[in-house]
């Protein structure tokens, strides 16, 4: 649901930030970077806190991060938001 919510916003973000396809590609690369970063920690967090708590916290965090995709006003803010979007989504 999280990444499906991001897909229709891509053209809006590209236009609002005034970026070209190359910069947009680098921003998309942060999605993969966030996934690679969080994967080693997923098992540790799930074993320590349990599936129910992680899913609940991830859902709340995802609900807080998704609006940031629309209000991020710089490339750096958008990159950080995309990185954390996928970190939460991977959980």
PDB file with one MODEL, atoms N, CA, C and O in Angstrom:
MODEL        1
ATOM      1  N   UNK A   1       0.816  -1.179   0.000  1.00  0.00           N
ATOM      2  CA  UNK A   1       0.000   0.000   0.000  1.00  0.00           C
ATOM      3  C   UNK A   1       0.869   1.257   0.000  1.00  0.00           C
ATOM      4  O   UNK A   1       0.545   2.246  -0.657  1.00  0.00           O
ATOM      5  N   UNK A   2       1.959   1.207   0.732  1.00  0.00           N
ATOM      6  CA  UNK A   2       2.825   2.380   0.823  1.00  0.00           C
ATOM      7  C   UNK A   2       3.439   2.758  -0.506  1.00  0.00           C
ATOM      8  O   UNK A   2       3.371   3.916  -0.916  1.00  0.00           O
ATOM      9  N   UNK A   3       4.037   1.796  -1.181  1.00  0.00           N
ATOM     10  CA  UNK A   3       4.639   2.096  -2.477  1.00  0.00           C
ATOM     11  C   UNK A   3       3.580   2.342  -3.534  1.00  0.00           C
ATOM     12  O   UNK A   3       3.817   3.109  -4.468  1.00  0.00           O
ATOM     13  N   UNK A   4       2.432   1.721  -3.417  1.00  0.00           N
ATOM     14  CA  UNK A   4       1.343   1.986  -4.353  1.00  0.00           C
ATOM     15  C   UNK A   4       0.843   3.424  -4.182  1.00  0.00           C
ATOM     16  O   UNK A   4       0.378   4.027  -5.149  1.00  0.00           O
ATOM     17  N   UNK A   5       0.929   3.968  -3.004  1.00  0.00           N
ATOM     18  CA  UNK A   5       0.544   5.358  -2.777  1.00  0.00           C
ATOM     19  C   UNK A   5       1.590   6.323  -3.324  1.00  0.00           C
ATOM     20  O   UNK A   5       1.263   7.460  -3.664  1.00  0.00           O
ATOM     21  N   UNK A   6       2.823   5.888  -3.410  1.00  0.00           N
ATOM     22  CA  UNK A   6       3.898   6.730  -3.920  1.00  0.00           C
ATOM     23  C   UNK A   6       3.860   6.836  -5.434  1.00  0.00           C
ATOM     24  O   UNK A   6       4.162   7.901  -5.973  1.00  0.00           O
ATOM     25  N   UNK A   7       3.504   5.781  -6.132  1.00  0.00           N
ATOM     26  CA  UNK A   7       3.572   5.744  -7.593  1.00  0.00           C
ATOM     27  C   UNK A   7       2.779   6.860  -8.280  1.00  0.00           C
ATOM     28  O   UNK A   7       3.327   7.495  -9.182  1.00  0.00           O
ATOM     29  N   UNK A   8       1.524   7.138  -7.909  1.00  0.00           N
ATOM     30  CA  UNK A   8       0.806   8.206  -8.611  1.00  0.00           C
ATOM     31  C   UNK A   8       1.329   9.611  -8.302  1.00  0.00           C
ATOM     32  O   UNK A   8       1.022  10.557  -9.027  1.00  0.00           O
ATOM     33  N   UNK A   9       2.108   9.751  -7.245  1.00  0.00           N
ATOM     34  CA  UNK A   9       2.617  11.059  -6.829  1.00  0.00           C
ATOM     35  C   UNK A   9       3.902  11.425  -7.573  1.00  0.00           C
ATOM     36  O   UNK A   9       4.304  12.589  -7.564  1.00  0.00           O
ATOM     37  N   UNK A  10       4.546  10.463  -8.209  1.00  0.00           N
ATOM     38  CA  UNK A  10       5.848  10.689  -8.854  1.00  0.00           C
ATOM     39  C   UNK A  10       5.813  11.855  -9.840  1.00  0.00           C
ATOM     40  O   UNK A  10       6.680  12.724  -9.745  1.00  0.00           O
ATOM     41  N   UNK A  11       4.862  11.933 -10.785  1.00  0.00           N
ATOM     42  CA  UNK A  11       4.861  13.078 -11.707  1.00  0.00           C
ATOM     43  C   UNK A  11       4.664  14.421 -10.999  1.00  0.00           C
ATOM     44  O   UNK A  11       5.267  15.425 -11.379  1.00  0.00           O
ATOM     45  N   UNK A  12       3.823  14.430  -9.974  1.00  0.00           N
ATOM     46  CA  UNK A  12       3.591  15.652  -9.203  1.00  0.00           C
ATOM     47  C   UNK A  12       4.877  16.104  -8.518  1.00  0.00           C
ATOM     48  O   UNK A  12       5.220  17.285  -8.560  1.00  0.00           O
ATOM     49  N   UNK A  13       5.579  15.186  -7.898  1.00  0.00           N
ATOM     50  CA  UNK A  13       6.829  15.508  -7.201  1.00  0.00           C
ATOM     51  C   UNK A  13       7.877  15.996  -8.194  1.00  0.00           C
ATOM     52  O   UNK A  13       8.586  16.966  -7.926  1.00  0.00           O
ATOM     53  N   UNK A  14       7.975  15.334  -9.326  1.00  0.00           N
ATOM     54  CA  UNK A  14       8.946  15.724 -10.354  1.00  0.00           C
ATOM     55  C   UNK A  14       8.691  17.157 -10.813  1.00  0.00           C
ATOM     56  O   UNK A  14       9.624  17.948 -10.943  1.00  0.00           O
ATOM     57  N   UNK A  15       7.440  17.480 -11.053  1.00  0.00           N
ATOM     58  CA  UNK A  15       7.099  18.824 -11.506  1.00  0.00           C
ATOM     59  C   UNK A  15       7.301  19.855 -10.399  1.00  0.00           C
ATOM     60  O   UNK A  15       7.855  20.926 -10.647  1.00  0.00           O
ATOM     61  N   UNK A  16       6.860  19.545  -9.189  1.00  0.00           N
ATOM     62  CA  UNK A  16       6.945  20.499  -8.089  1.00  0.00           C
ATOM     63  C   UNK A  16       8.380  20.812  -7.691  1.00  0.00           C
ATOM     64  O   UNK A  16       8.715  21.957  -7.390  1.00  0.00           O
ATOM     65  N   UNK A  17       9.227  19.781  -7.692  1.00  0.00           N
ATOM     66  CA  UNK A  17      10.626  20.007  -7.345  1.00  0.00           C
ATOM     67  C   UNK A  17      11.443  20.523  -8.525  1.00  0.00           C
ATOM     68  O   UNK A  17      12.563  21.000  -8.343  1.00  0.00           O
ATOM     69  N   UNK A  18      10.893  20.433  -9.726  1.00  0.00           N
ATOM     70  CA  UNK A  18      11.602  20.909 -10.913  1.00  0.00           C
ATOM     71  C   UNK A  18      12.845  20.095 -11.215  1.00  0.00           C
ATOM     72  O   UNK A  18      13.901  20.649 -11.516  1.00  0.00           O
ATOM     73  N   UNK A  19      12.720  18.792 -11.134  1.00  0.00           N
ATOM     74  CA  UNK A  19      13.878  17.922 -11.354  1.00  0.00           C
ATOM     75  C   UNK A  19      13.737  17.187 -12.682  1.00  0.00           C
ATOM     76  O   UNK A  19      12.637  17.025 -13.209  1.00  0.00           O
ATOM     77  N   UNK A  20      14.865  16.751 -13.203  1.00  0.00           N
ATOM     78  CA  UNK A  20      14.836  15.998 -14.460  1.00  0.00           C
ATOM     79  C   UNK A  20      14.818  14.505 -14.165  1.00  0.00           C
ATOM     80  O   UNK A  20      14.798  14.082 -13.009  1.00  0.00           O
ATOM     81  N   UNK A  21      14.826  13.719 -15.234  1.00  0.00           N
ATOM     82  CA  UNK A  21      14.729  12.261 -15.082  1.00  0.00           C
ATOM     83  C   UNK A  21      15.929  11.670 -14.342  1.00  0.00           C
ATOM     84  O   UNK A  21      15.781  10.691 -13.611  1.00  0.00           O
ATOM     85  N   UNK A  22      17.108  12.251 -14.522  1.00  0.00           N
ATOM     86  CA  UNK A  22      18.301  11.739 -13.845  1.00  0.00           C
ATOM     87  C   UNK A  22      18.218  11.882 -12.334  1.00  0.00           C
ATOM     88  O   UNK A  22      18.528  10.945 -11.599  1.00  0.00           O
ATOM     89  N   UNK A  23      17.803  13.048 -11.873  1.00  0.00           N
ATOM     90  CA  UNK A  23      17.667  13.273 -10.431  1.00  0.00           C
ATOM     91  C   UNK A  23      16.547  12.407  -9.865  1.00  0.00           C
ATOM     92  O   UNK A  23      16.666  11.858  -8.769  1.00  0.00           O
ATOM     93  N   UNK A  24      15.461  12.291 -10.620  1.00  0.00           N
ATOM     94  CA  UNK A  24      14.374  11.416 -10.185  1.00  0.00           C
ATOM     95  C   UNK A  24      14.853   9.971 -10.070  1.00  0.00           C
ATOM     96  O   UNK A  24      14.458   9.260  -9.146  1.00  0.00           O
ATOM     97  N   UNK A  25      15.692   9.535 -10.991  1.00  0.00           N
ATOM     98  CA  UNK A  25      16.259   8.190 -10.921  1.00  0.00           C
ATOM     99  C   UNK A  25      17.115   7.994  -9.685  1.00  0.00           C
ATOM    100  O   UNK A  25      17.079   6.934  -9.059  1.00  0.00           O
ATOM    101  N   UNK A  26      17.891   9.022  -9.329  1.00  0.00           N
ATOM    102  CA  UNK A  26      18.699   8.927  -8.106  1.00  0.00           C
ATOM    103  C   UNK A  26      17.810   8.882  -6.859  1.00  0.00           C
ATOM    104  O   UNK A  26      18.114   8.170  -5.902  1.00  0.00           O
ATOM    105  N   UNK A  27      16.718   9.639  -6.874  1.00  0.00           N
ATOM    106  CA  UNK A  27      15.778   9.566  -5.752  1.00  0.00           C
ATOM    107  C   UNK A  27      15.170   8.168  -5.648  1.00  0.00           C
ATOM    108  O   UNK A  27      15.006   7.632  -4.552  1.00  0.00           O
ATOM    109  N   UNK A  28      14.840   7.591  -6.789  1.00  0.00           N
ATOM    110  CA  UNK A  28      14.285   6.228  -6.792  1.00  0.00           C
ATOM    111  C   UNK A  28      15.306   5.214  -6.296  1.00  0.00           C
ATOM    112  O   UNK A  28      14.939   4.186  -5.726  1.00  0.00           O
ATOM    113  N   UNK A  29      16.573   5.498  -6.508  1.00  0.00           N
ATOM    114  CA  UNK A  29      17.629   4.609  -6.028  1.00  0.00           C
ATOM    115  C   UNK A  29      17.627   4.543  -4.501  1.00  0.00           C
ATOM    116  O   UNK A  29      18.012   3.528  -3.921  1.00  0.00           O
ATOM    117  N   UNK A  30      17.195   5.619  -3.855  1.00  0.00           N
ATOM    118  CA  UNK A  30      17.121   5.611  -2.395  1.00  0.00           C
ATOM    119  C   UNK A  30      16.072   4.634  -1.879  1.00  0.00           C
ATOM    120  O   UNK A  30      16.152   4.178  -0.738  1.00  0.00           O
ATOM    121  N   UNK A  31      15.095   4.313  -2.711  1.00  0.00           N
ATOM    122  CA  UNK A  31      14.116   3.297  -2.320  1.00  0.00           C
ATOM    123  C   UNK A  31      14.823   1.960  -2.126  1.00  0.00           C
ATOM    124  O   UNK A  31      14.595   1.267  -1.134  1.00  0.00           O
ATOM    125  N   UNK A  32      15.672   1.605  -3.066  1.00  0.00           N
ATOM    126  CA  UNK A  32      16.447   0.369  -2.928  1.00  0.00           C
ATOM    127  C   UNK A  32      17.443   0.437  -1.789  1.00  0.00           C
ATOM    128  O   UNK A  32      17.679  -0.553  -1.098  1.00  0.00           O
ATOM    129  N   UNK A  33      18.030   1.618  -1.594  1.00  0.00           N
ATOM    130  CA  UNK A  33      18.977   1.791  -0.492  1.00  0.00           C
ATOM    131  C   UNK A  33      18.324   1.605   0.864  1.00  0.00           C
ATOM    132  O   UNK A  33      18.901   0.997   1.767  1.00  0.00           O
ATOM    133  N   UNK A  34      17.117   2.132   0.999  1.00  0.00           N
ATOM    134  CA  UNK A  34      16.383   1.946   2.254  1.00  0.00           C
ATOM    135  C   UNK A  34      16.054   0.486   2.502  1.00  0.00           C
ATOM    136  O   UNK A  34      16.115   0.006   3.634  1.00  0.00           O
ATOM    137  N   UNK A  35      15.703  -0.218   1.425  1.00  0.00           N
ATOM    138  CA  UNK A  35      15.385  -1.645   1.570  1.00  0.00           C
ATOM    139  C   UNK A  35      16.622  -2.432   1.988  1.00  0.00           C
ATOM    140  O   UNK A  35      16.545  -3.287   2.870  1.00  0.00           O
ATOM    141  N   UNK A  36      17.751  -2.150   1.364  1.00  0.00           N
ATOM    142  CA  UNK A  36      18.989  -2.856   1.728  1.00  0.00           C
ATOM    143  C   UNK A  36      19.435  -2.522   3.142  1.00  0.00           C
ATOM    144  O   UNK A  36      19.997  -3.371   3.834  1.00  0.00           O
ATOM    145  N   UNK A  37      19.190  -1.295   3.576  1.00  0.00           N
ATOM    146  CA  UNK A  37      19.592  -0.885   4.915  1.00  0.00           C
ATOM    147  C   UNK A  37      18.784  -1.612   5.990  1.00  0.00           C
ATOM    148  O   UNK A  37      19.350  -2.060   6.988  1.00  0.00           O
ATOM    149  N   UNK A  38      17.478  -1.733   5.799  1.00  0.00           N
ATOM    150  CA  UNK A  38      16.615  -2.252   6.857  1.00  0.00           C
ATOM    151  C   UNK A  38      16.552  -3.778   6.904  1.00  0.00           C
ATOM    152  O   UNK A  38      16.224  -4.346   7.946  1.00  0.00           O
ATOM    153  N   UNK A  39      16.857  -4.440   5.810  1.00  0.00           N
ATOM    154  CA  UNK A  39      16.718  -5.901   5.776  1.00  0.00           C
ATOM    155  C   UNK A  39      17.474  -6.623   6.884  1.00  0.00           C
ATOM    156  O   UNK A  39      16.903  -7.531   7.487  1.00  0.00           O
ATOM    157  N   UNK A  40      18.716  -6.279   7.187  1.00  0.00           N
ATOM    158  CA  UNK A  40      19.406  -7.001   8.269  1.00  0.00           C
ATOM    159  C   UNK A  40      18.754  -6.802   9.635  1.00  0.00           C
ATOM    160  O   UNK A  40      18.867  -7.660  10.511  1.00  0.00           O
ATOM    161  N   UNK A  41      18.072  -5.674   9.816  1.00  0.00           N
ATOM    162  CA  UNK A  41      17.463  -5.383  11.113  1.00  0.00           C
ATOM    163  C   UNK A  41      16.060  -5.953  11.260  1.00  0.00           C
ATOM    164  O   UNK A  41      15.543  -6.050  12.373  1.00  0.00           O
ATOM    165  N   UNK A  42      15.445  -6.328  10.155  1.00  0.00           N
ATOM    166  CA  UNK A  42      14.061  -6.818  10.198  1.00  0.00           C
ATOM    167  C   UNK A  42      13.904  -8.033  11.096  1.00  0.00           C
ATOM    168  O   UNK A  42      13.009  -8.075  11.941  1.00  0.00           O
ATOM    169  N   UNK A  43      14.753  -9.000  10.920  1.00  0.00           N
ATOM    170  CA  UNK A  43      14.658 -10.222  11.730  1.00  0.00           C
ATOM    171  C   UNK A  43      14.892  -9.923  13.203  1.00  0.00           C
ATOM    172  O   UNK A  43      14.205 -10.464  14.070  1.00  0.00           O
ATOM    173  N   UNK A  44      15.848  -9.074  13.480  1.00  0.00           N
ATOM    174  CA  UNK A  44      16.151  -8.731  14.869  1.00  0.00           C
ATOM    175  C   UNK A  44      14.946  -8.052  15.520  1.00  0.00           C
ATOM    176  O   UNK A  44      14.553  -8.406  16.632  1.00  0.00           O
ATOM    177  N   UNK A  45      14.365  -7.081  14.824  1.00  0.00           N
ATOM    178  CA  UNK A  45      13.207  -6.370  15.377  1.00  0.00           C
ATOM    179  C   UNK A  45      12.002  -7.286  15.551  1.00  0.00           C
ATOM    180  O   UNK A  45      11.301  -7.216  16.560  1.00  0.00           O
ATOM    181  N   UNK A  46      11.766  -8.141  14.567  1.00  0.00           N
ATOM    182  CA  UNK A  46      10.622  -9.056  14.667  1.00  0.00           C
ATOM    183  C   UNK A  46      10.795 -10.050  15.807  1.00  0.00           C
ATOM    184  O   UNK A  46       9.837 -10.347  16.521  1.00  0.00           O
ATOM    185  N   UNK A  47      11.999 -10.563  15.983  1.00  0.00           N
ATOM    186  CA  UNK A  47      12.247 -11.509  17.076  1.00  0.00           C
ATOM    187  C   UNK A  47      12.167 -10.833  18.439  1.00  0.00           C
ATOM    188  O   UNK A  47      11.714 -11.441  19.409  1.00  0.00           O
ATOM    189  N   UNK A  48      12.600  -9.586  18.517  1.00  0.00           N
ATOM    190  CA  UNK A  48      12.626  -8.895  19.792  1.00  0.00           C
ATOM    191  C   UNK A  48      11.245  -8.392  20.215  1.00  0.00           C
ATOM    192  O   UNK A  48      10.869  -8.516  21.381  1.00  0.00           O
ATOM    193  N   UNK A  49      10.486  -7.820  19.264  1.00  0.00           N
ATOM    194  CA  UNK A  49       9.222  -7.174  19.619  1.00  0.00           C
ATOM    195  C   UNK A  49       7.985  -7.945  19.182  1.00  0.00           C
ATOM    196  O   UNK A  49       6.893  -7.690  19.690  1.00  0.00           O
ATOM    197  N   UNK A  50       8.128  -8.864  18.269  1.00  0.00           N
ATOM    198  CA  UNK A  50       6.978  -9.623  17.779  1.00  0.00           C
ATOM    199  C   UNK A  50       6.351  -8.975  16.551  1.00  0.00           C
ATOM    200  O   UNK A  50       6.462  -7.771  16.323  1.00  0.00           O
ATOM    201  N   UNK A  51       5.704  -9.806  15.788  1.00  0.00           N
ATOM    202  CA  UNK A  51       5.131  -9.367  14.516  1.00  0.00           C
ATOM    203  C   UNK A  51       4.034  -8.337  14.712  1.00  0.00           C
ATOM    204  O   UNK A  51       3.990  -7.344  13.986  1.00  0.00           O
ATOM    205  N   UNK A  52       3.163  -8.546  15.659  1.00  0.00           N
ATOM    206  CA  UNK A  52       2.014  -7.658  15.865  1.00  0.00           C
ATOM    207  C   UNK A  52       2.465  -6.228  16.167  1.00  0.00           C
ATOM    208  O   UNK A  52       1.944  -5.283  15.574  1.00  0.00           O
ATOM    209  N   UNK A  53       3.417  -6.058  17.073  1.00  0.00           N
ATOM    210  CA  UNK A  53       3.883  -4.715  17.429  1.00  0.00           C
ATOM    211  C   UNK A  53       4.585  -4.037  16.254  1.00  0.00           C
ATOM    212  O   UNK A  53       4.385  -2.845  16.019  1.00  0.00           O
ATOM    213  N   UNK A  54       5.393  -4.776  15.526  1.00  0.00           N
ATOM    214  CA  UNK A  54       6.119  -4.200  14.395  1.00  0.00           C
ATOM    215  C   UNK A  54       5.153  -3.769  13.297  1.00  0.00           C
ATOM    216  O   UNK A  54       5.314  -2.692  12.723  1.00  0.00           O
ATOM    217  N   UNK A  55       4.162  -4.586  13.002  1.00  0.00           N
ATOM    218  CA  UNK A  55       3.182  -4.219  11.972  1.00  0.00           C
ATOM    219  C   UNK A  55       2.385  -2.993  12.416  1.00  0.00           C
ATOM    220  O   UNK A  55       2.133  -2.100  11.607  1.00  0.00           O
ATOM    221  N   UNK A  56       1.994  -2.938  13.655  1.00  0.00           N
ATOM    222  CA  UNK A  56       1.244  -1.791  14.168  1.00  0.00           C
ATOM    223  C   UNK A  56       2.074  -0.506  14.082  1.00  0.00           C
ATOM    224  O   UNK A  56       1.594   0.510  13.579  1.00  0.00           O
ATOM    225  N   UNK A  57       3.311  -0.549  14.569  1.00  0.00           N
ATOM    226  CA  UNK A  57       4.180   0.635  14.530  1.00  0.00           C
ATOM    227  C   UNK A  57       4.542   1.027  13.100  1.00  0.00           C
ATOM    228  O   UNK A  57       4.633   2.213  12.784  1.00  0.00           O
ATOM    229  N   UNK A  58       4.745   0.050  12.252  1.00  0.00           N
ATOM    230  CA  UNK A  58       5.044   0.344  10.850  1.00  0.00           C
ATOM    231  C   UNK A  58       3.858   1.015  10.170  1.00  0.00           C
ATOM    232  O   UNK A  58       4.042   1.934   9.372  1.00  0.00           O
ATOM    233  N   UNK A  59       2.659   0.572  10.472  1.00  0.00           N
ATOM    234  CA  UNK A  59       1.464   1.192   9.893  1.00  0.00           C
ATOM    235  C   UNK A  59       1.303   2.636  10.320  1.00  0.00           C
ATOM    236  O   UNK A  59       0.984   3.499   9.503  1.00  0.00           O
ATOM    237  N   UNK A  60       1.523   2.901  11.595  1.00  0.00           N
ATOM    238  CA  UNK A  60       1.423   4.281  12.089  1.00  0.00           C
ATOM    239  C   UNK A  60       2.515   5.149  11.464  1.00  0.00           C
ATOM    240  O   UNK A  60       2.251   6.271  11.031  1.00  0.00           O
ATOM    241  N   UNK A  61       3.725   4.632  11.419  1.00  0.00           N
ATOM    242  CA  UNK A  61       4.834   5.396  10.834  1.00  0.00           C
ATOM    243  C   UNK A  61       4.609   5.632   9.348  1.00  0.00           C
ATOM    244  O   UNK A  61       4.910   6.713   8.842  1.00  0.00           O
ATOM    245  N   UNK A  62       4.091   4.647   8.653  1.00  0.00           N
ATOM    246  CA  UNK A  62       3.787   4.808   7.235  1.00  0.00           C
ATOM    247  C   UNK A  62       2.743   5.903   7.027  1.00  0.00           C
ATOM    248  O   UNK A  62       2.851   6.693   6.089  1.00  0.00           O
ATOM    249  N   UNK A  63       1.752   5.952   7.883  1.00  0.00           N
ATOM    250  CA  UNK A  63       0.726   6.988   7.787  1.00  0.00           C
ATOM    251  C   UNK A  63       1.306   8.381   8.030  1.00  0.00           C
ATOM    252  O   UNK A  63       0.785   9.365   7.504  1.00  0.00           O
ATOM    253  N   UNK A  64       2.360   8.475   8.807  1.00  0.00           N
ATOM    254  CA  UNK A  64       3.011   9.758   9.045  1.00  0.00           C
ATOM    255  C   UNK A  64       3.969  10.141   7.917  1.00  0.00           C
ATOM    256  O   UNK A  64       4.146  11.324   7.626  1.00  0.00           O
ATOM    257  N   UNK A  65       4.582   9.150   7.289  1.00  0.00           N
ATOM    258  CA  UNK A  65       5.569   9.423   6.245  1.00  0.00           C
ATOM    259  C   UNK A  65       4.912   9.740   4.906  1.00  0.00           C
ATOM    260  O   UNK A  65       5.417  10.588   4.170  1.00  0.00           O
ATOM    261  N   UNK A  66       3.812   9.090   4.572  1.00  0.00           N
ATOM    262  CA  UNK A  66       3.179   9.306   3.260  1.00  0.00           C
ATOM    263  C   UNK A  66       2.839  10.768   2.981  1.00  0.00           C
ATOM    264  O   UNK A  66       3.096  11.225   1.867  1.00  0.00           O
ATOM    265  N   UNK A  67       2.279  11.527   3.920  1.00  0.00           N
ATOM    266  CA  UNK A  67       2.029  12.943   3.617  1.00  0.00           C
ATOM    267  C   UNK A  67       3.305  13.749   3.380  1.00  0.00           C
ATOM    268  O   UNK A  67       3.285  14.764   2.684  1.00  0.00           O
ATOM    269  N   UNK A  68       4.403  13.294   3.958  1.00  0.00           N
ATOM    270  CA  UNK A  68       5.680  13.990   3.738  1.00  0.00           C
ATOM    271  C   UNK A  68       6.098  13.965   2.273  1.00  0.00           C
ATOM    272  O   UNK A  68       6.815  14.854   1.816  1.00  0.00           O
ATOM    273  N   UNK A  69       5.652  12.945   1.535  1.00  0.00           N
ATOM    274  CA  UNK A  69       5.967  12.886   0.112  1.00  0.00           C
ATOM    275  C   UNK A  69       5.346  14.058  -0.639  1.00  0.00           C
ATOM    276  O   UNK A  69       5.888  14.510  -1.648  1.00  0.00           O
ATOM    277  N   UNK A  70       4.232  14.541  -0.159  1.00  0.00           N
ATOM    278  CA  UNK A  70       3.549  15.649  -0.811  1.00  0.00           C
ATOM    279  C   UNK A  70       4.029  17.014  -0.350  1.00  0.00           C
ATOM    280  O   UNK A  70       3.917  17.989  -1.093  1.00  0.00           O
ATOM    281  N   UNK A  71       4.560  17.101   0.861  1.00  0.00           N
ATOM    282  CA  UNK A  71       4.963  18.410   1.371  1.00  0.00           C
ATOM    283  C   UNK A  71       6.473  18.616   1.371  1.00  0.00           C
ATOM    284  O   UNK A  71       6.943  19.711   1.682  1.00  0.00           O
ATOM    285  N   UNK A  72       7.241  17.586   1.029  1.00  0.00           N
ATOM    286  CA  UNK A  72       8.696  17.757   0.951  1.00  0.00           C
ATOM    287  C   UNK A  72       9.008  18.791  -0.127  1.00  0.00           C
ATOM    288  O   UNK A  72       8.540  18.674  -1.259  1.00  0.00           O
ATOM    289  N   UNK A  73       9.796  19.800   0.226  1.00  0.00           N
ATOM    290  CA  UNK A  73      10.024  20.895  -0.703  1.00  0.00           C
ATOM    291  C   UNK A  73      11.451  20.986  -1.233  1.00  0.00           C
ATOM    292  O   UNK A  73      11.805  21.962  -1.894  1.00  0.00           O
ATOM    293  N   UNK A  74      12.259  19.995  -0.955  1.00  0.00           N
ATOM    294  CA  UNK A  74      13.614  19.971  -1.507  1.00  0.00           C
ATOM    295  C   UNK A  74      13.985  18.542  -1.876  1.00  0.00           C
ATOM    296  O   UNK A  74      13.355  17.581  -1.435  1.00  0.00           O
ATOM    297  N   UNK A  75      15.008  18.432  -2.684  1.00  0.00           N
ATOM    298  CA  UNK A  75      15.460  17.113  -3.119  1.00  0.00           C
ATOM    299  C   UNK A  75      15.980  16.312  -1.932  1.00  0.00           C
ATOM    300  O   UNK A  75      15.759  15.104  -1.856  1.00  0.00           O
ATOM    301  N   UNK A  76      16.658  16.964  -1.019  1.00  0.00           N
ATOM    302  CA  UNK A  76      17.211  16.274   0.150  1.00  0.00           C
ATOM    303  C   UNK A  76      16.088  15.748   1.041  1.00  0.00           C
ATOM    304  O   UNK A  76      16.135  14.606   1.497  1.00  0.00           O
ATOM    305  N   UNK A  77      15.087  16.580   1.286  1.00  0.00           N
ATOM    306  CA  UNK A  77      13.951  16.151   2.108  1.00  0.00           C
ATOM    307  C   UNK A  77      13.217  14.989   1.450  1.00  0.00           C
ATOM    308  O   UNK A  77      12.815  14.042   2.125  1.00  0.00           O
ATOM    309  N   UNK A  78      13.045  15.063   0.136  1.00  0.00           N
ATOM    310  CA  UNK A  78      12.373  13.982  -0.584  1.00  0.00           C
ATOM    311  C   UNK A  78      13.195  12.700  -0.508  1.00  0.00           C
ATOM    312  O   UNK A  78      12.637  11.618  -0.323  1.00  0.00           O
ATOM    313  N   UNK A  79      14.509  12.810  -0.649  1.00  0.00           N
ATOM    314  CA  UNK A  79      15.360  11.628  -0.560  1.00  0.00           C
ATOM    315  C   UNK A  79      15.286  10.960   0.799  1.00  0.00           C
ATOM    316  O   UNK A  79      15.192   9.736   0.894  1.00  0.00           O
ATOM    317  N   UNK A  80      15.327  11.760   1.844  1.00  0.00           N
ATOM    318  CA  UNK A  80      15.234  11.210   3.203  1.00  0.00           C
ATOM    319  C   UNK A  80      13.870  10.556   3.416  1.00  0.00           C
ATOM    320  O   UNK A  80      13.777   9.486   4.016  1.00  0.00           O
ATOM    321  N   UNK A  81      12.824  11.197   2.927  1.00  0.00           N
ATOM    322  CA  UNK A  81      11.475  10.650   3.074  1.00  0.00           C
ATOM    323  C   UNK A  81      11.332   9.328   2.337  1.00  0.00           C
ATOM    324  O   UNK A  81      10.753   8.385   2.875  1.00  0.00           O
ATOM    325  N   UNK A  82      11.850   9.241   1.112  1.00  0.00           N
ATOM    326  CA  UNK A  82      11.777   7.986   0.355  1.00  0.00           C
ATOM    327  C   UNK A  82      12.578   6.881   1.033  1.00  0.00           C
ATOM    328  O   UNK A  82      12.146   5.729   1.070  1.00  0.00           O
ATOM    329  N   UNK A  83      13.738   7.230   1.564  1.00  0.00           N
ATOM    330  CA  UNK A  83      14.563   6.251   2.270  1.00  0.00           C
ATOM    331  C   UNK A  83      13.791   5.655   3.442  1.00  0.00           C
ATOM    332  O   UNK A  83      13.751   4.436   3.610  1.00  0.00           O
ATOM    333  N   UNK A  84      13.178   6.515   4.249  1.00  0.00           N
ATOM    334  CA  UNK A  84      12.447   6.025   5.416  1.00  0.00           C
ATOM    335  C   UNK A  84      11.126   5.380   5.049  1.00  0.00           C
ATOM    336  O   UNK A  84      10.647   4.502   5.767  1.00  0.00           O
ATOM    337  N   UNK A  85      10.528   5.801   3.945  1.00  0.00           N
ATOM    338  CA  UNK A  85       9.299   5.148   3.480  1.00  0.00           C
ATOM    339  C   UNK A  85       9.552   3.667   3.255  1.00  0.00           C
ATOM    340  O   UNK A  85       8.762   2.826   3.683  1.00  0.00           O
ATOM    341  N   UNK A  86      10.630   3.354   2.598  1.00  0.00           N
ATOM    342  CA  UNK A  86      10.922   1.961   2.312  1.00  0.00           C
ATOM    343  C   UNK A  86      11.413   1.231   3.545  1.00  0.00           C
ATOM    344  O   UNK A  86      11.151   0.038   3.701  1.00  0.00           O
ATOM    345  N   UNK A  87      12.123   1.928   4.426  1.00  0.00           N
ATOM    346  CA  UNK A  87      12.531   1.277   5.682  1.00  0.00           C
ATOM    347  C   UNK A  87      11.310   0.834   6.472  1.00  0.00           C
ATOM    348  O   UNK A  87      11.301  -0.256   7.044  1.00  0.00           O
ATOM    349  N   UNK A  88      10.287   1.667   6.506  1.00  0.00           N
ATOM    350  CA  UNK A  88       9.060   1.303   7.221  1.00  0.00           C
ATOM    351  C   UNK A  88       8.290   0.257   6.443  1.00  0.00           C
ATOM    352  O   UNK A  88       7.743  -0.677   7.028  1.00  0.00           O
ATOM    353  N   UNK A  89       8.243   0.407   5.124  1.00  0.00           N
ATOM    354  CA  UNK A  89       7.481  -0.523   4.293  1.00  0.00           C
ATOM    355  C   UNK A  89       8.071  -1.922   4.368  1.00  0.00           C
ATOM    356  O   UNK A  89       7.323  -2.900   4.367  1.00  0.00           O
ATOM    357  N   UNK A  90       9.378  -2.043   4.432  1.00  0.00           N
ATOM    358  CA  UNK A  90      10.024  -3.356   4.471  1.00  0.00           C
ATOM    359  C   UNK A  90       9.735  -4.081   5.773  1.00  0.00           C
ATOM    360  O   UNK A  90       9.776  -5.311   5.811  1.00  0.00           O
ATOM    361  N   UNK A  91       9.448  -3.363   6.822  1.00  0.00           N
ATOM    362  CA  UNK A  91       9.137  -4.010   8.098  1.00  0.00           C
ATOM    363  C   UNK A  91       7.805  -4.673   7.955  1.00  0.00           C
ATOM    364  O   UNK A  91       7.318  -5.291   8.902  1.00  0.00           O
TER     365      UNK A  91
ENDMDL
END
